[in-house]
Short mmCIF file of N, CA and C in Angstrom, two decimals:
data_model
loop_
_atom_site.label_atom_id
_atom_site.label_comp_id
_atom_site.label_asym_id
_atom_site.label_seq_id
_atom_site.Cartn_x
_atom_site.Cartn_y
_atom_site.Cartn_z
N SER F 1 68.85 67.29 -6.86
CA SER F 1 69.43 66.57 -7.99
C SER F 1 68.34 65.82 -8.75
N ASP F 2 68.70 65.39 -9.92
CA ASP F 2 67.77 64.68 -10.80
C ASP F 2 67.27 63.39 -10.14
N ALA F 3 68.20 62.66 -9.49
CA ALA F 3 67.82 61.38 -8.88
C ALA F 3 66.87 61.58 -7.71
N SER F 4 67.11 62.59 -6.88
CA SER F 4 66.22 62.78 -5.74
C SER F 4 64.85 63.26 -6.21
N ALA F 5 64.81 64.01 -7.30
CA ALA F 5 63.52 64.42 -7.86
C ALA F 5 62.75 63.19 -8.30
N PHE F 6 63.44 62.23 -8.89
CA PHE F 6 62.82 60.98 -9.35
C PHE F 6 62.34 60.18 -8.15
N ALA F 7 63.19 60.05 -7.13
CA ALA F 7 62.85 59.27 -5.93
C ALA F 7 61.70 59.90 -5.15
N ASN F 8 61.58 61.22 -5.22
CA ASN F 8 60.52 61.92 -4.48
C ASN F 8 59.33 62.28 -5.36
N THR F 9 59.12 61.49 -6.39
CA THR F 9 58.02 61.74 -7.31
C THR F 9 56.70 61.88 -6.58
N SER F 10 56.00 62.99 -6.86
CA SER F 10 54.67 63.13 -6.27
C SER F 10 53.65 62.84 -7.34
N ILE F 11 52.56 62.23 -6.92
CA ILE F 11 51.53 61.81 -7.86
C ILE F 11 50.21 62.45 -7.45
N ASP F 12 49.59 63.14 -8.38
CA ASP F 12 48.29 63.77 -8.13
C ASP F 12 47.17 62.81 -8.49
N TRP F 13 46.17 62.72 -7.62
CA TRP F 13 44.99 61.90 -7.88
C TRP F 13 43.80 62.84 -7.96
N LYS F 14 43.20 62.91 -9.13
CA LYS F 14 42.07 63.79 -9.34
C LYS F 14 40.87 62.95 -9.78
N GLU F 15 39.74 63.19 -9.14
CA GLU F 15 38.54 62.44 -9.50
C GLU F 15 37.61 63.34 -10.30
N THR F 16 37.19 62.86 -11.47
CA THR F 16 36.21 63.57 -12.29
C THR F 16 34.93 62.74 -12.25
N PRO F 17 33.83 63.28 -12.80
CA PRO F 17 32.60 62.46 -12.81
C PRO F 17 32.76 61.15 -13.58
N GLU F 18 33.70 61.10 -14.53
CA GLU F 18 33.85 59.92 -15.37
C GLU F 18 34.96 58.98 -14.93
N ALA F 19 35.99 59.50 -14.26
CA ALA F 19 37.18 58.67 -14.03
C ALA F 19 38.02 59.15 -12.85
N HIS F 20 38.94 58.27 -12.45
CA HIS F 20 40.00 58.61 -11.51
C HIS F 20 41.24 58.85 -12.37
N ASN F 21 41.90 60.00 -12.21
CA ASN F 21 43.07 60.32 -13.01
C ASN F 21 44.28 60.53 -12.10
N PHE F 22 45.36 59.85 -12.44
CA PHE F 22 46.60 59.98 -11.69
C PHE F 22 47.64 60.59 -12.63
N LYS F 23 48.38 61.60 -12.14
CA LYS F 23 49.42 62.22 -12.94
C LYS F 23 50.70 62.29 -12.14
N ALA F 24 51.81 61.91 -12.79
CA ALA F 24 53.11 61.95 -12.12
C ALA F 24 54.13 62.62 -13.03
N ASP F 25 54.89 63.56 -12.48
CA ASP F 25 55.97 64.17 -13.24
C ASP F 25 57.22 63.32 -13.08
N LEU F 26 57.70 62.80 -14.18
CA LEU F 26 58.90 61.95 -14.16
C LEU F 26 59.91 62.49 -15.17
N PRO F 27 60.51 63.63 -14.88
CA PRO F 27 61.40 64.25 -15.86
C PRO F 27 62.57 63.33 -16.22
N GLY F 28 62.77 63.17 -17.50
CA GLY F 28 63.90 62.37 -17.98
C GLY F 28 63.71 60.87 -17.92
N ALA F 29 62.58 60.40 -17.39
CA ALA F 29 62.36 58.95 -17.29
C ALA F 29 61.83 58.42 -18.62
N LYS F 30 62.23 57.19 -18.93
CA LYS F 30 61.68 56.52 -20.10
C LYS F 30 60.52 55.65 -19.64
N LYS F 31 59.57 55.40 -20.54
CA LYS F 31 58.41 54.59 -20.12
C LYS F 31 58.82 53.18 -19.72
N GLU F 32 59.96 52.70 -20.23
CA GLU F 32 60.44 51.37 -19.87
C GLU F 32 60.89 51.32 -18.41
N GLU F 33 61.13 52.48 -17.81
CA GLU F 33 61.60 52.54 -16.43
C GLU F 33 60.45 52.69 -15.42
N VAL F 34 59.23 52.74 -15.94
CA VAL F 34 58.06 52.98 -15.08
C VAL F 34 57.10 51.80 -15.19
N LYS F 35 56.52 51.39 -14.05
CA LYS F 35 55.56 50.28 -14.03
C LYS F 35 54.25 50.74 -13.41
N VAL F 36 53.14 50.36 -14.05
CA VAL F 36 51.81 50.63 -13.49
C VAL F 36 51.13 49.28 -13.32
N GLU F 37 50.72 48.96 -12.09
CA GLU F 37 50.11 47.66 -11.80
C GLU F 37 48.89 47.82 -10.90
N VAL F 38 47.94 46.89 -11.05
CA VAL F 38 46.81 46.84 -10.11
C VAL F 38 46.92 45.50 -9.41
N GLU F 39 47.06 45.55 -8.09
CA GLU F 39 47.20 44.29 -7.35
C GLU F 39 46.02 44.07 -6.43
N GLU F 40 45.73 42.81 -6.17
CA GLU F 40 44.62 42.41 -5.31
C GLU F 40 43.33 43.13 -5.68
N GLY F 41 43.19 43.43 -6.97
CA GLY F 41 41.96 44.01 -7.46
C GLY F 41 41.73 45.47 -7.14
N ARG F 42 42.24 45.98 -6.03
CA ARG F 42 41.87 47.34 -5.63
C ARG F 42 43.03 48.23 -5.23
N VAL F 43 44.26 47.84 -5.53
CA VAL F 43 45.40 48.70 -5.18
C VAL F 43 46.18 49.04 -6.45
N LEU F 44 46.25 50.33 -6.74
CA LEU F 44 47.04 50.79 -7.89
C LEU F 44 48.45 51.04 -7.40
N GLN F 45 49.42 50.45 -8.10
CA GLN F 45 50.81 50.64 -7.72
C GLN F 45 51.56 51.25 -8.89
N ILE F 46 52.20 52.39 -8.64
CA ILE F 46 53.00 53.06 -9.67
C ILE F 46 54.43 53.09 -9.14
N SER F 47 55.35 52.52 -9.92
CA SER F 47 56.73 52.47 -9.45
C SER F 47 57.66 52.76 -10.62
N GLY F 48 58.90 53.09 -10.27
CA GLY F 48 59.88 53.36 -11.31
C GLY F 48 61.27 53.17 -10.78
N GLU F 49 62.16 52.82 -11.68
CA GLU F 49 63.56 52.70 -11.31
C GLU F 49 64.41 53.20 -12.46
N ARG F 50 65.20 54.21 -12.18
CA ARG F 50 66.09 54.74 -13.20
C ARG F 50 67.29 53.81 -13.29
N SER F 51 67.58 53.35 -14.49
CA SER F 51 68.62 52.34 -14.67
C SER F 51 70.01 52.88 -14.31
N LYS F 52 70.84 51.96 -13.85
CA LYS F 52 72.17 52.31 -13.36
C LYS F 52 73.13 52.67 -14.50
N GLU F 53 72.81 52.23 -15.72
CA GLU F 53 73.75 52.46 -16.83
C GLU F 53 73.86 53.94 -17.21
N ARG F 54 72.95 54.74 -16.74
CA ARG F 54 73.01 56.16 -17.09
C ARG F 54 73.88 56.88 -16.07
N VAL F 55 75.16 56.85 -16.33
CA VAL F 55 76.15 57.31 -15.34
C VAL F 55 76.07 58.82 -15.10
N GLU F 56 75.75 59.57 -16.15
CA GLU F 56 75.72 61.03 -16.00
C GLU F 56 74.61 61.48 -15.06
N ARG F 57 73.63 60.61 -14.82
CA ARG F 57 72.57 60.90 -13.86
C ARG F 57 72.54 59.79 -12.85
N SER F 58 72.34 60.14 -11.61
CA SER F 58 72.27 59.10 -10.58
C SER F 58 71.03 58.23 -10.80
N SER F 59 71.13 56.99 -10.35
CA SER F 59 69.95 56.12 -10.43
C SER F 59 69.05 56.41 -9.23
N GLY F 60 67.82 56.00 -9.33
CA GLY F 60 66.88 56.22 -8.24
C GLY F 60 65.64 55.38 -8.45
N LYS F 61 64.83 55.26 -7.41
CA LYS F 61 63.58 54.51 -7.55
C LYS F 61 62.50 55.13 -6.69
N PHE F 62 61.24 54.84 -7.08
CA PHE F 62 60.11 55.30 -6.27
C PHE F 62 59.01 54.27 -6.35
N LEU F 63 58.10 54.32 -5.39
CA LEU F 63 56.96 53.41 -5.36
C LEU F 63 55.83 54.12 -4.64
N ARG F 64 54.67 54.19 -5.28
CA ARG F 64 53.49 54.78 -4.64
C ARG F 64 52.33 53.79 -4.80
N ARG F 65 51.50 53.69 -3.76
CA ARG F 65 50.35 52.79 -3.82
C ARG F 65 49.10 53.56 -3.44
N PHE F 66 47.99 53.27 -4.13
CA PHE F 66 46.72 53.94 -3.87
C PHE F 66 45.63 52.89 -3.74
N ARG F 67 44.88 52.92 -2.63
CA ARG F 67 43.73 52.02 -2.49
C ARG F 67 42.58 52.64 -3.26
N LEU F 68 42.05 51.88 -4.19
CA LEU F 68 41.03 52.41 -5.09
C LEU F 68 39.63 52.21 -4.54
N PRO F 69 38.74 53.17 -4.81
CA PRO F 69 37.36 53.02 -4.35
C PRO F 69 36.62 51.96 -5.17
N GLU F 70 35.49 51.53 -4.64
CA GLU F 70 34.69 50.49 -5.28
C GLU F 70 34.27 50.84 -6.70
N ASN F 71 34.10 52.14 -6.98
CA ASN F 71 33.56 52.51 -8.29
C ASN F 71 34.62 52.56 -9.39
N ALA F 72 35.86 52.23 -9.07
CA ALA F 72 36.91 52.24 -10.10
C ALA F 72 36.83 50.97 -10.94
N LYS F 73 36.83 51.14 -12.26
CA LYS F 73 36.82 49.98 -13.16
C LYS F 73 38.27 49.54 -13.39
N VAL F 74 38.76 48.70 -12.49
CA VAL F 74 40.18 48.33 -12.51
C VAL F 74 40.57 47.52 -13.75
N ASP F 75 39.60 46.96 -14.43
CA ASP F 75 39.91 46.18 -15.64
C ASP F 75 40.04 47.08 -16.87
N GLN F 76 39.84 48.38 -16.71
CA GLN F 76 39.90 49.28 -17.86
C GLN F 76 40.92 50.40 -17.67
N VAL F 77 42.00 50.11 -16.95
CA VAL F 77 43.04 51.11 -16.68
C VAL F 77 43.82 51.41 -17.96
N LYS F 78 44.08 52.70 -18.18
CA LYS F 78 44.92 53.10 -19.32
C LYS F 78 46.05 53.95 -18.77
N ALA F 79 47.26 53.76 -19.31
CA ALA F 79 48.41 54.56 -18.89
C ALA F 79 49.13 55.07 -20.13
N SER F 80 49.57 56.32 -20.06
CA SER F 80 50.35 56.87 -21.16
C SER F 80 51.44 57.77 -20.59
N MET F 81 52.50 57.95 -21.36
CA MET F 81 53.59 58.79 -20.90
C MET F 81 54.00 59.71 -22.03
N GLU F 82 54.02 61.00 -21.75
CA GLU F 82 54.36 61.99 -22.76
C GLU F 82 55.12 63.13 -22.11
N ASN F 83 56.26 63.49 -22.70
CA ASN F 83 57.09 64.60 -22.20
C ASN F 83 57.37 64.49 -20.70
N GLY F 84 57.68 63.28 -20.24
CA GLY F 84 58.04 63.09 -18.84
C GLY F 84 56.88 63.12 -17.87
N VAL F 85 55.64 63.07 -18.39
CA VAL F 85 54.46 63.05 -17.50
C VAL F 85 53.71 61.73 -17.72
N LEU F 86 53.57 60.97 -16.64
CA LEU F 86 52.81 59.72 -16.68
C LEU F 86 51.37 60.03 -16.32
N THR F 87 50.43 59.57 -17.15
CA THR F 87 49.00 59.74 -16.88
C THR F 87 48.36 58.37 -16.81
N VAL F 88 47.68 58.08 -15.69
CA VAL F 88 46.94 56.83 -15.53
C VAL F 88 45.47 57.20 -15.39
N THR F 89 44.63 56.62 -16.25
CA THR F 89 43.20 56.91 -16.23
C THR F 89 42.43 55.63 -15.94
N MET F 90 41.51 55.73 -14.98
CA MET F 90 40.70 54.59 -14.61
C MET F 90 39.24 55.01 -14.61
N PRO F 91 38.44 54.52 -15.57
CA PRO F 91 37.02 54.90 -15.63
C PRO F 91 36.29 54.48 -14.36
N LYS F 92 35.18 55.18 -14.10
CA LYS F 92 34.35 54.87 -12.94
C LYS F 92 33.05 54.23 -13.39
N GLU F 93 32.49 53.41 -12.51
CA GLU F 93 31.16 52.85 -12.75
C GLU F 93 30.19 54.03 -12.82
N ASP F 94 29.22 53.93 -13.67
CA ASP F 94 28.22 54.99 -13.78
C ASP F 94 27.30 54.92 -12.57
N ALA F 95 27.41 55.91 -11.70
CA ALA F 95 26.61 55.91 -10.46
C ALA F 95 25.13 56.06 -10.74
N LYS F 96 24.79 56.69 -11.86
CA LYS F 96 23.38 56.92 -12.18
C LYS F 96 22.71 55.67 -12.74
N LYS F 97 23.51 54.70 -13.15
CA LYS F 97 22.97 53.49 -13.75
C LYS F 97 22.27 52.65 -12.67
N LYS F 98 21.03 52.34 -12.91
CA LYS F 98 20.28 51.53 -11.94
C LYS F 98 20.67 50.07 -12.10
N PRO F 99 20.65 49.32 -10.99
CA PRO F 99 20.93 47.88 -11.10
C PRO F 99 19.91 47.24 -12.06
N GLU F 100 20.40 46.31 -12.85
CA GLU F 100 19.52 45.69 -13.84
C GLU F 100 18.44 44.87 -13.13
N MET F 101 17.22 45.03 -13.58
CA MET F 101 16.10 44.31 -12.98
C MET F 101 15.80 43.12 -13.89
N LYS F 102 15.75 41.97 -13.29
CA LYS F 102 15.44 40.76 -14.07
C LYS F 102 14.13 40.19 -13.58
N SER F 103 13.23 39.97 -14.53
CA SER F 103 11.92 39.45 -14.18
C SER F 103 11.98 37.92 -14.08
N ILE F 104 11.46 37.37 -13.00
CA ILE F 104 11.46 35.93 -12.79
C ILE F 104 10.03 35.42 -12.96
N GLU F 105 9.92 34.43 -13.83
CA GLU F 105 8.60 33.87 -14.05
C GLU F 105 8.21 32.98 -12.86
N ILE F 106 6.98 33.11 -12.42
CA ILE F 106 6.52 32.33 -11.27
C ILE F 106 5.77 31.11 -11.80
N SER F 107 6.22 29.95 -11.39
CA SER F 107 5.56 28.74 -11.87
C SER F 107 4.62 28.20 -10.79
N GLY F 108 3.69 27.31 -11.23
CA GLY F 108 2.82 26.65 -10.25
C GLY F 108 1.40 27.10 -10.30
#
């Protein structure tokens, strides 16, 4: 049924050289029924609840949590929803970037 499909939402996590990408199929869901949150700095939480007022379809809810790696830029998360597919994109720190070197003047 539609509700069990919503409750059993599977989310794909794909890592590219530039970002962590999460994709979820949420057929018939409105973006107002879906929440994307980052908690405690390193946990991505994607949840949804189909509202009860839609009598022709059963209501349902889901919740998925992902512990994010250190290289995820959690302050730059983007989420979009199109044609029932939720996409969450989180850029990664550039691994090739060397730590900034700061020269300290020696006095005395």
